[in-house]
């Protein structure tokens, strides 16, 4: 499975960004059940911030709940992460992932990272 992420950039605190991730090759031997967005800040572990399973079941980390929205356009095979009310602590490299489990933890493909910078 191949994933292509885009949409990162520089934004002021309180602003918004939308990340996109186009997914292809899901007809491989692995059955992809969903996609997610992880992020990794300098010196920190990669963390899962949002996932969408079977196209409509969404899960969010507490730190982004009510600010971030994950969605999927099946016609375009693209997963989006709409990020609103961004905070400096949201600054990180964001990675999209395709997984075979319902928690988006068993990852079978990663997109390249896209940097989100939030200025205070």
Coordinates of C-alpha atoms in Angstrom, one line a residue:
X1 CA 0.0 0.0 0.0
X2 CA 1.3 3.5 -0.9
X3 CA 0.3 6.7 0.8
X4 CA 1.1 10.3 -0.3
X5 CA 0.6 13.0 2.2
X6 CA 0.4 16.8 1.7
X7 CA -0.9 20.0 3.2
X8 CA 1.5 20.8 6.0
X9 CA 2.8 24.4 6.5
X10 CA 3.2 27.3 8.8
X11 CA 0.1 28.7 10.6
X12 CA -0.4 31.0 13.5
X13 CA -1.9 29.7 16.7
X14 CA -5.7 29.6 16.4
X15 CA -5.5 29.0 12.6
X16 CA -6.4 26.0 10.5
X17 CA -4.8 23.6 8.1
X18 CA -6.0 20.6 6.2
X19 CA -3.8 17.6 5.6
X20 CA -4.5 15.1 2.7
X21 CA -3.4 11.6 2.2
X22 CA -4.0 9.7 -1.0
X23 CA -4.0 5.9 -0.6
X24 CA -3.3 3.4 -3.3
X25 CA -2.5 -0.3 -3.6
X26 CA -5.0 -1.4 -1.0
X27 CA -5.8 -4.5 -3.1
X28 CA -2.7 -6.1 -1.8
X29 CA -2.6 -9.3 0.3
X30 CA -3.2 -7.1 3.4
X31 CA -6.8 -6.1 4.0
X32 CA -6.7 -2.4 5.0
X33 CA -9.4 -1.6 7.5
X34 CA -8.7 2.0 8.0
X35 CA -6.4 5.0 8.0
X36 CA -5.0 7.3 10.6
X37 CA -2.9 10.3 11.2
X38 CA 0.1 10.1 13.6
X39 CA 2.4 12.9 14.6
X40 CA 5.8 13.1 16.0
X41 CA 7.3 16.2 17.7
X42 CA 11.0 16.6 18.3
X43 CA 12.2 14.4 21.1
X44 CA 8.8 12.7 21.5
X45 CA 7.3 9.4 20.4
X46 CA 5.0 9.1 17.5
X47 CA 1.4 9.3 18.6
X48 CA -1.9 8.5 17.0
X49 CA -4.1 11.6 16.8
X50 CA -7.0 10.4 14.7
X51 CA -8.2 7.3 12.8
X52 CA -11.1 6.4 10.6
X53 CA -12.1 2.7 10.3
X54 CA -14.3 1.3 7.6
X55 CA -14.8 4.8 6.3
X56 CA -16.9 6.1 9.1
X57 CA -15.8 5.1 12.7
X58 CA -13.6 7.8 14.0
X59 CA -11.4 7.9 17.0
X60 CA -9.5 11.0 18.3
X61 CA -6.8 11.5 20.9
X62 CA -8.0 13.6 23.8
X63 CA -5.6 16.4 22.9
X64 CA -7.2 17.0 19.5
X65 CA -10.8 16.1 20.2
X66 CA -13.3 18.8 19.1
X67 CA -10.5 20.6 17.1
X68 CA -9.5 18.0 14.5
X69 CA -11.7 16.1 12.1
X70 CA -10.7 13.1 10.1
X71 CA -12.7 12.1 7.0
X72 CA -12.4 10.0 3.9
X73 CA -13.5 10.5 0.3
X74 CA -13.9 7.0 -1.0
X75 CA -14.2 8.2 -4.6
X76 CA -10.7 9.8 -4.4
X77 CA -9.2 7.3 -2.0
X78 CA -8.1 10.2 0.1
X79 CA -8.1 10.8 3.8
X80 CA -8.2 14.3 5.3
X81 CA -7.3 15.8 8.6
X82 CA -9.0 19.1 9.2
X83 CA -7.1 20.9 12.0
X84 CA -8.8 23.9 13.6
X85 CA -7.8 26.1 16.6
X86 CA -4.2 25.0 16.2
X87 CA -1.9 25.3 19.2
X88 CA 1.9 25.5 19.4
X89 CA 1.8 22.0 21.0
X90 CA 0.3 20.7 17.7
X91 CA 3.5 21.4 15.9
X92 CA 5.0 18.2 14.6
X93 CA 5.6 16.1 11.6
X94 CA 2.4 14.4 10.7
X95 CA 2.2 11.0 9.0
X96 CA -0.7 9.2 7.5
X97 CA -0.9 5.4 7.9
X98 CA -3.0 2.5 6.6
X99 CA -3.7 -0.2 9.1
X100 CA -5.3 -3.6 9.2
X101 CA -6.9 -3.4 12.7
X102 CA -9.7 -1.5 14.2
X103 CA -7.5 0.7 16.3
X104 CA -5.1 1.7 13.5
X105 CA -2.2 0.3 15.4
X106 CA -1.1 -2.5 13.1
X107 CA 0.2 -0.3 10.3
X108 CA 1.0 -1.7 6.9
X109 CA 2.0 1.5 5.1
X110 CA 3.2 5.0 6.0
X111 CA 3.0 8.2 4.0
X112 CA 6.0 10.6 4.0
X113 CA 5.8 13.1 6.9
X114 CA 4.4 16.6 6.4
X115 CA 5.5 19.3 8.7
X116 CA 3.0 21.4 10.6
X117 CA 4.5 24.5 12.2
X118 CA 2.4 26.6 14.6
X119 CA 3.7 30.0 15.6
X120 CA 2.5 31.6 18.9

